[in-house]
XYZ file of C-alpha atoms in Angstrom:
585
model
C 69.053 80.340 137.326
C 65.539 81.678 136.719
C 62.462 81.004 138.865
C 58.788 80.620 138.069
C 58.299 84.171 139.375
C 60.764 85.500 136.798
C 58.854 83.760 134.021
C 55.645 85.334 135.360
C 57.209 88.818 135.245
C 58.433 88.357 131.669
C 55.042 87.052 130.500
C 53.272 89.996 132.147
C 55.683 92.372 130.424
C 54.940 90.895 126.998
C 51.205 91.163 127.669
C 51.670 94.831 128.594
C 53.636 95.605 125.423
C 51.072 93.882 123.212
C 48.326 95.777 125.036
C 50.109 99.044 124.226
C 50.029 98.150 120.537
C 46.361 97.197 120.626
C 45.283 100.309 122.544
C 47.095 102.724 120.243
C 46.173 100.893 117.036
C 42.904 102.833 116.827
C 44.821 106.138 116.709
C 46.398 105.262 113.333
C 44.143 106.694 110.624
C 46.823 107.410 107.991
C 50.570 107.139 107.357
C 51.260 110.374 109.219
C 49.721 108.830 112.349
C 51.478 105.498 111.752
C 54.952 106.966 111.251
C 54.980 110.067 113.498
C 51.821 110.046 115.587
C 50.367 112.835 113.455
C 52.863 115.225 115.052
C 50.661 115.271 118.177
C 52.844 113.739 120.894
C 53.761 115.441 124.160
C 57.365 116.209 125.100
C 57.719 113.584 127.833
C 56.700 110.815 125.430
C 59.112 111.955 122.719
C 61.855 112.636 125.270
C 61.523 109.068 126.527
C 61.629 107.498 123.061
C 64.539 109.757 122.058
C 66.580 108.557 125.028
C 65.500 104.941 124.645
C 66.292 104.796 120.929
C 69.941 105.525 121.753
C 69.967 102.634 124.257
C 70.013 98.982 123.238
C 71.066 95.621 124.629
C 74.615 96.707 123.692
C 74.415 98.911 126.803
C 73.872 95.816 128.964
C 76.284 93.561 127.058
C 79.127 95.185 125.101
C 79.129 98.482 126.985
C 78.800 96.738 130.369
C 81.719 94.506 129.382
C 83.672 97.624 128.485
C 82.867 99.093 131.927
C 84.111 95.877 133.571
C 87.412 96.137 131.679
C 87.965 99.904 131.558
C 85.652 101.452 134.157
C 84.739 105.096 133.640
C 86.234 105.104 130.140
C 82.911 103.864 128.744
C 81.083 106.869 130.222
C 82.519 109.052 127.486
C 80.128 107.879 124.758
C 77.044 108.372 126.918
C 78.173 111.764 128.203
C 78.780 112.735 124.582
C 75.143 111.870 123.853
C 74.122 114.168 126.694
C 76.138 117.027 125.200
C 74.730 116.312 121.738
C 71.140 116.482 122.956
C 71.837 119.671 124.889
C 73.055 121.248 121.638
C 69.889 119.889 120.041
C 67.890 121.637 122.773
C 69.645 124.901 121.969
C 69.342 124.753 118.169
C 68.353 121.631 116.215
C 65.286 119.966 117.779
C 62.773 122.758 117.139
C 63.990 123.120 113.557
C 63.487 119.409 112.925
C 59.869 119.736 114.125
C 59.390 122.886 112.076
C 60.071 120.964 108.862
C 56.458 119.743 109.247
C 57.081 116.500 107.324
C 56.311 112.827 108.028
C 59.726 111.193 107.432
C 63.294 112.393 107.785
C 64.062 111.752 104.120
C 61.296 114.145 103.142
C 63.506 116.769 104.791
C 66.329 115.619 102.517
C 64.110 116.043 99.460
C 63.119 119.578 100.446
C 66.680 120.566 101.334
C 68.732 118.789 98.635
C 66.282 117.638 95.939
C 64.806 114.381 94.616
C 68.098 112.735 93.587
C 69.381 113.043 97.149
C 66.043 111.747 98.417
C 66.584 108.425 96.626
C 70.284 108.290 97.449
C 69.730 108.727 101.185
C 66.738 106.379 101.173
C 68.944 103.528 99.983
C 71.697 104.513 102.394
C 69.492 104.645 105.478
C 67.282 101.568 105.032
C 69.977 98.860 104.476
C 72.279 100.223 107.171
C 69.322 100.392 109.545
C 68.914 96.653 109.030
C 72.592 96.108 109.929
C 72.333 98.157 113.122
C 69.112 96.375 114.050
C 70.913 93.054 113.621
C 73.657 94.132 116.046
C 71.061 95.197 118.630
C 69.064 91.976 118.278
C 72.181 89.815 118.477
C 73.206 91.655 121.659
C 69.855 90.838 123.201
C 70.179 87.235 122.022
C 73.332 86.809 124.111
C 71.405 87.622 127.273
C 68.206 85.726 126.532
C 69.925 82.583 125.243
C 72.126 82.469 128.344
C 69.197 82.874 130.754
C 66.822 80.432 129.091
C 69.439 77.977 127.817
C 68.282 77.903 124.193
C 70.233 78.318 120.968
C 71.196 81.775 119.729
C 69.316 81.243 116.451
C 66.085 80.308 118.216
C 66.485 83.254 120.579
C 67.066 85.753 117.788
C 64.105 84.387 115.830
C 61.633 84.396 118.732
C 62.686 87.773 120.135
C 62.823 89.346 116.674
C 59.320 88.142 115.846
C 58.024 89.481 119.152
C 59.463 92.936 118.490
C 58.087 92.828 114.954
C 54.566 91.988 116.103
C 54.544 94.758 118.713
C 55.907 97.286 116.202
C 53.375 96.199 113.612
C 50.333 96.568 115.836
C 50.303 100.251 116.659
C 52.853 102.118 114.550
C 54.648 105.123 116.014
C 52.043 105.646 118.747
C 52.681 102.138 120.083
C 56.451 102.483 119.567
C 56.674 105.720 121.537
C 54.226 104.676 124.260
C 56.008 101.354 124.768
C 59.330 103.209 124.956
C 57.924 105.331 127.773
C 56.711 102.270 129.671
C 60.054 100.582 129.120
C 61.869 103.625 130.489
C 59.706 103.339 133.599
C 61.084 99.814 134.056
C 64.713 100.371 133.029
C 65.555 103.325 135.249
C 64.310 101.901 138.581
C 65.974 98.554 137.810
C 69.261 100.382 137.176
C 69.010 102.061 140.586
C 68.216 98.753 142.308
C 71.169 97.013 140.622
C 73.522 99.846 141.572
C 72.285 99.850 145.183
C 72.605 96.081 145.626
C 76.052 96.072 143.997
C 77.397 98.774 146.312
C 75.733 97.107 149.306
C 77.475 93.835 148.457
C 80.959 95.354 148.811
C 80.211 97.521 151.836
C 79.093 100.834 150.377
C 80.395 103.701 148.284
C 83.530 104.164 150.382
C 84.700 100.588 149.909
C 83.810 100.769 146.222
C 86.066 103.771 145.680
C 88.821 102.267 147.820
C 88.830 98.837 146.141
C 88.235 99.935 142.562
C 91.262 99.117 140.361
C 93.105 102.357 139.561
C 92.893 101.569 135.847
C 89.111 102.071 136.110
C 89.563 105.822 136.562
C 93.200 106.444 135.627
C 92.857 105.891 131.900
C 96.583 106.222 131.213
C 96.994 102.763 132.786
C 94.772 101.309 130.083
C 96.592 102.724 127.111
C 98.837 105.547 125.959
C 97.508 108.971 127.027
C 97.540 110.200 123.413
C 95.079 107.440 122.468
C 92.911 108.199 125.496
C 92.446 111.854 124.670
C 92.061 111.372 120.932
C 89.417 108.680 121.536
C 87.716 110.997 124.053
C 87.531 113.948 121.645
C 86.510 111.769 118.689
C 83.606 110.304 120.685
C 82.177 113.750 121.428
C 82.434 114.876 117.813
C 80.903 111.653 116.509
C 77.962 111.787 118.913
C 77.320 115.438 118.030
C 76.655 114.376 114.445
C 74.846 111.190 115.529
C 72.318 113.182 117.539
C 71.870 116.270 115.379
C 71.544 114.972 111.833
C 68.268 115.088 109.931
C 67.887 111.301 109.803
C 68.104 110.841 113.582
C 66.129 114.026 114.175
C 63.034 112.165 112.964
C 61.982 111.666 116.592
C 61.143 115.345 116.881
C 58.803 115.168 113.889
C 56.309 113.468 116.215
C 56.251 116.071 118.970
C 53.386 118.564 119.182
C 55.174 121.880 118.628
C 58.518 123.678 118.623
C 58.799 124.321 122.355
C 57.858 120.752 123.237
C 60.552 119.538 120.838
C 63.127 121.507 122.858
C 61.787 120.053 126.120
C 62.014 116.514 124.707
C 65.637 117.061 123.711
C 66.496 118.525 127.122
C 64.869 115.524 128.822
C 67.051 113.135 126.807
C 70.151 115.180 127.649
C 69.425 115.127 131.392
C 68.778 111.365 131.336
C 72.136 110.700 129.656
C 73.987 112.876 132.166
C 72.386 111.164 135.178
C 71.395 107.565 134.452
C 74.680 106.604 132.770
C 76.629 106.708 136.036
C 74.056 104.482 137.702
C 74.029 101.921 134.867
C 77.711 101.068 134.966
C 78.193 100.727 138.711
C 77.351 96.958 138.698
C 79.967 95.930 136.082
C 82.572 98.110 137.822
C 81.733 96.437 141.134
C 82.053 93.108 139.308
C 85.684 93.955 138.485
C 86.250 93.959 142.267
C 84.141 90.915 143.112
C 85.127 88.763 140.120
C 88.565 89.659 138.773
C 88.531 86.237 137.076
C 85.464 85.767 134.869
C 86.057 82.035 134.606
C 84.945 81.759 138.239
C 81.396 82.854 137.350
C 79.348 79.765 136.574
C 76.550 81.605 134.748
C 79.009 83.013 132.175
C 80.509 79.713 131.071
C 77.982 79.194 128.224
C 79.283 82.424 126.639
C 82.858 81.135 126.302
C 85.253 83.818 125.052
C 82.382 86.348 125.010
C 81.884 85.998 128.774
C 82.592 89.667 129.459
C 79.462 90.608 127.484
C 77.337 88.812 130.088
C 78.760 90.509 133.191
C 75.648 92.622 133.868
C 73.488 89.500 133.729
C 75.903 87.668 136.041
C 75.666 90.457 138.611
C 71.879 90.323 138.407
C 71.861 86.564 139.004
C 74.255 87.043 141.917
C 72.469 89.927 143.667
C 68.829 90.329 142.672
C 66.022 88.903 144.808
C 63.798 86.108 143.512
C 61.554 87.396 140.743
C 63.622 90.458 139.907
C 65.852 88.711 137.380
C 62.703 88.661 135.257
C 62.343 92.430 135.730
C 65.980 92.898 134.696
C 65.430 90.776 131.582
C 62.435 92.987 130.768
C 64.660 96.055 131.140
C 67.257 94.578 128.776
C 64.560 93.530 126.341
C 63.140 97.055 126.568
C 66.479 98.548 125.589
C 66.671 96.593 122.351
C 62.981 96.769 121.555
C 63.060 100.574 121.772
C 65.890 100.741 119.229
C 64.490 98.063 116.921
C 60.875 99.182 116.816
C 61.895 102.801 116.219
C 64.177 101.700 113.378
C 61.543 99.433 111.823
C 58.890 102.124 111.959
C 61.208 104.845 110.624
C 62.649 102.772 107.787
C 59.235 101.499 106.720
C 58.084 105.106 106.576
C 61.076 106.075 104.465
C 60.512 103.216 101.999
C 56.800 103.912 101.616
C 56.781 107.708 101.485
C 60.157 108.304 99.821
C 60.323 105.433 97.330
C 57.049 103.575 96.901
C 54.846 106.666 96.563
C 57.106 109.011 94.499
C 58.691 106.300 92.302
C 56.421 103.246 92.114
C 52.882 104.498 92.802
C 52.502 108.266 92.554
C 48.712 107.949 92.581
C 48.557 105.616 95.598
C 45.795 106.378 98.088
C 46.352 106.714 101.839
C 44.634 103.353 102.311
C 47.072 101.674 99.919
C 50.084 103.397 101.512
C 48.954 102.279 104.960
C 48.640 98.662 103.775
C 52.073 98.773 102.123
C 53.493 100.223 105.365
C 52.438 97.093 107.250
C 53.918 94.786 104.609
C 57.177 96.748 104.531
C 57.490 96.561 108.320
C 57.220 92.753 108.121
C 59.909 92.470 105.446
C 62.322 94.816 107.234
C 61.800 92.906 110.476
C 62.695 89.680 108.665
C 65.896 91.202 107.301
C 66.902 92.388 110.783
C 66.448 88.859 112.126
C 68.628 87.423 109.343
C 71.260 90.084 110.043
C 71.346 89.133 113.737
C 71.762 85.450 112.868
C 74.699 86.408 110.642
C 76.409 88.270 113.498
C 75.857 85.288 115.803
C 77.975 83.167 113.444
C 81.003 85.485 113.660
C 83.749 84.474 116.057
C 85.457 86.740 118.562
C 83.585 89.968 117.849
C 83.307 92.647 120.555
C 79.814 94.139 120.573
C 80.813 97.567 121.858
C 83.617 97.942 119.344
C 81.605 96.686 116.380
C 78.807 99.127 117.254
C 81.251 102.038 117.461
C 83.056 101.081 114.246
C 79.827 100.651 112.316
C 78.891 104.144 113.390
C 82.243 105.601 112.364
C 82.567 103.752 109.041
C 79.011 103.637 107.745
C 76.756 106.095 109.549
C 79.073 109.065 110.045
C 79.651 109.925 106.350
C 75.949 110.518 105.684
C 75.375 112.259 109.014
C 77.649 115.159 108.091
C 75.661 116.676 105.188
C 72.426 115.972 107.091
C 73.737 118.054 109.998
C 75.450 120.939 108.185
C 72.543 121.094 105.730
C 70.276 122.409 108.485
C 72.730 125.236 109.241
C 74.246 126.258 105.896
C 71.924 127.174 103.065
C 73.924 128.091 99.965
C 75.198 124.716 98.698
C 74.555 123.068 95.305
C 72.171 120.125 95.173
C 75.004 117.627 94.644
C 76.630 118.598 97.967
C 74.710 115.924 99.909
C 75.390 112.698 98.028
C 78.939 113.687 97.016
C 79.897 114.288 100.676
C 78.637 110.831 101.649
C 80.548 109.058 98.881
C 83.725 110.942 99.771
C 83.325 109.987 103.439
C 82.863 106.313 102.651
C 85.912 106.395 100.399
C 87.958 107.948 103.203
C 86.730 105.245 105.629
C 87.590 102.500 103.143
C 91.133 103.819 102.595
C 91.815 104.107 106.324
C 90.473 100.627 107.049
C 92.146 98.779 104.162
C 95.190 100.733 103.002
C 96.588 102.496 106.051
C 95.971 100.238 109.033
C 96.385 100.797 112.773
C 100.157 100.198 112.894
C 100.858 103.104 110.545
C 98.535 105.369 112.522
C 100.077 104.438 115.877
C 103.514 105.181 114.478
C 102.212 108.516 113.188
C 100.988 109.709 116.591
C 104.077 108.384 118.365
C 102.742 105.494 120.458
C 105.568 103.205 121.510
C 105.550 99.462 120.802
C 104.406 96.860 121.736
C 100.835 97.730 120.815
C 97.919 96.067 122.552
C 94.762 94.876 120.793
C 92.905 97.648 122.594
C 95.206 100.305 121.096
C 94.887 98.845 117.583
C 91.088 99.029 117.794
C 90.886 102.484 119.358
C 93.266 104.148 116.907
C 91.189 102.907 113.979
C 88.045 104.352 115.547
C 89.246 107.870 116.244
C 91.323 108.113 113.071
C 88.269 107.233 111.026
C 86.126 109.751 112.915
C 88.567 112.627 112.580
C 89.340 111.957 108.922
C 85.706 111.652 107.887
C 84.504 114.680 109.861
C 87.317 116.997 108.757
C 87.469 115.997 105.087
C 83.691 115.730 104.613
C 82.996 119.002 106.423
C 85.569 120.849 104.325
C 84.114 119.310 101.176
C 80.500 120.135 102.065
C 81.283 123.708 103.063
C 83.587 124.078 100.076
C 80.786 123.219 97.666
C 79.259 126.589 98.526
C 81.781 128.074 96.098
C 79.974 126.175 93.322
C 76.385 126.953 94.261
C 75.739 128.435 90.812
C 76.114 124.964 89.275
C 72.550 124.284 90.452
C 69.515 126.011 88.876
C 67.902 129.058 90.465
C 64.708 127.054 91.055
C 66.619 124.761 93.422
C 67.965 127.667 95.449
C 64.470 129.170 95.668
C 63.159 125.866 97.067
C 65.995 125.787 99.625
C 65.245 129.362 100.621
C 61.587 128.435 101.201
C 62.747 125.421 103.216
C 64.829 127.599 105.546
C 61.961 130.036 106.002
C 59.788 127.083 107.067
C 62.267 125.529 109.533
C 62.696 128.914 111.216
C 58.929 129.392 111.651
C 57.582 128.052 114.999
C 54.789 125.449 114.902
C 51.366 126.570 116.136
C 49.715 123.170 116.478
C 46.140 124.289 117.059
C 46.199 126.810 114.210
C 47.810 124.411 111.736
C 45.696 121.355 112.602
C 42.366 122.874 113.586
C 42.176 121.149 116.984
C 44.022 121.049 120.307
C 45.505 117.580 119.863
C 45.383 114.406 121.934
C 46.881 115.552 125.222
C 44.092 114.083 127.356
C 44.280 110.676 125.681
C 48.046 110.458 126.229
C 47.774 111.224 129.948
C 44.798 108.878 130.342
C 46.188 105.860 128.498
C 49.738 106.048 129.868
C 48.431 106.836 133.351
C 46.220 103.735 133.326
C 49.046 101.535 132.064
C 51.419 102.808 134.749
C 48.804 102.111 137.420
C 48.113 98.590 136.138
C 51.720 97.482 135.682
C 52.882 99.387 138.770
C 50.281 97.505 140.846
C 51.517 94.216 139.401
C 55.166 94.991 140.201
C 54.279 96.143 143.712
C 52.337 92.917 144.320
C 55.572 90.984 143.784
C 56.480 92.040 147.327
C 54.624 88.857 148.279
C 57.348 86.682 146.710
C 59.404 84.985 149.465
C 62.443 87.301 149.817
C 64.256 89.067 152.623
C 63.222 92.586 153.622
C 65.621 94.312 151.220
C 64.396 92.156 148.341
C 60.773 93.001 149.077
C 61.572 96.704 149.341
C 63.182 96.574 145.891
C 59.816 95.600 144.404
C 58.089 98.325 146.408
C 60.583 100.857 144.998
C 60.146 99.823 141.341
C 56.376 99.433 141.519
C 56.008 102.579 143.623
C 57.726 104.771 141.034
C 55.432 103.524 138.283
C 52.364 103.954 140.483
C 53.418 107.510 141.347
C 53.742 108.442 137.684
C 50.364 106.837 136.988
C 48.693 108.876 139.731
C 50.271 112.113 138.449
C 49.102 111.409 134.907
C 45.567 110.548 136.024
C 45.390 113.817 137.942
C 46.612 115.662 134.849
C 43.896 113.973 132.793
C 41.178 114.774 135.345
C 42.305 118.391 135.580
C 42.389 118.804 131.782
C 38.738 117.676 131.539
C 37.519 120.445 133.830
């Protein structure tokens, strides 16, 4: 299934990622550098990590399986991300940067007070571990299938690798590695899409042979469910993208305008790359209508659909490029995991350890505790992934969506509206979250999908797909509507909080509406040259390696695939080196 050349590619990738951590380690002088790069990063770096942190191995497993079964239906979530980031470009991203803090929960403290700071700290960190476990388990499915080892061993080895890379260089290494990973993922996606379409005779044959259910969603389920799921996805992703907790990425960017550029970059990537990503699993629905006929998927048993992207890679990619695809899938999960580890460690250290446990802690002590915390959180993520691997019959795409709707969404709402609306009491934040979780609990345990399907008039018999989808969008609508009304309604009781609190909130809003002048506020021009130099050199080195793989015995098309992937990375490296040379003059 995998050749010596593929192993060589994977090993070279790991060496590159570790090198990124080592190179950027020297740029971490304090916790601000370790957790947000000192707020000195350029827009293209932050734009890359912003996009990558919303992509994980679920994209290649659960979401690809969804594309195999339902076609264009899966595009909705990724298009919704694109819309969310475009709204961020218009309003939110620059305001997140203008908070001028190190962690997202510091924004919570300044906006809602110290009680909310602790409440949201202990909401974000544990649930981040759960999400990290889902991402790592998704990656484990792919890696264990390719290398033929147990899921537990896969999760442990991959988790430790991600932990080590995250530990080495902090946010600088996290963001730089995300950029390098993007440079691998996107070209691989184009190669996979090209080879898939070539296999069935081109775009025309693809459109002609594609099952009508792949684009006529009413064949999949009742049209009411389709449109309600569609609308719910857009609303959910709006809050997922534009809440204070997930806006932490923009804390690292250099200034207000570059924050907007980073958000626009992420939006454009979601609108364009998504279509390319899901062509291979949709082609697979034509080539392999019966998954049991695919030999490489048999180890996955009843979870075979989650391995369809891998199966297409094994079927179509030239020798050596399966390793590149594995690197791309690994990159997807690593970008989500390392960002989560780094963010959550920052939240624990700066929003709990320092204000509660050690108010007099020095920067040196905080930095040391940051490393220890990263190790512990990484261990918990690994244990979480092992737990998910023991569950039978779970669908990765659905569990990811339901976790977002049930757990994440309730605390996203006050963290989004809190950046827009000023005159709320200090208890508005935590009370909205608790209400949202109560609403989710009632819907999941006391109402049930059958009651909801009856309510919206969907005729029996109900499919498993309909039972799952109605729970998702019902939860989303109920939480968003009820929590938004509650949060906005608390404005009527703003006088229940002391005047000092409202004065602090007023100062906070003045700050987030004041553009960042990096040079004036920091006393220097930043590290623009270093970013172009280091990333340019890495692109040239790894691009040269990928281009050299043209020497692997393959047909002409296979060799040209390596030229394409390596050539893109080399081109970016040359552009960056020219930028660096020009900036020195």
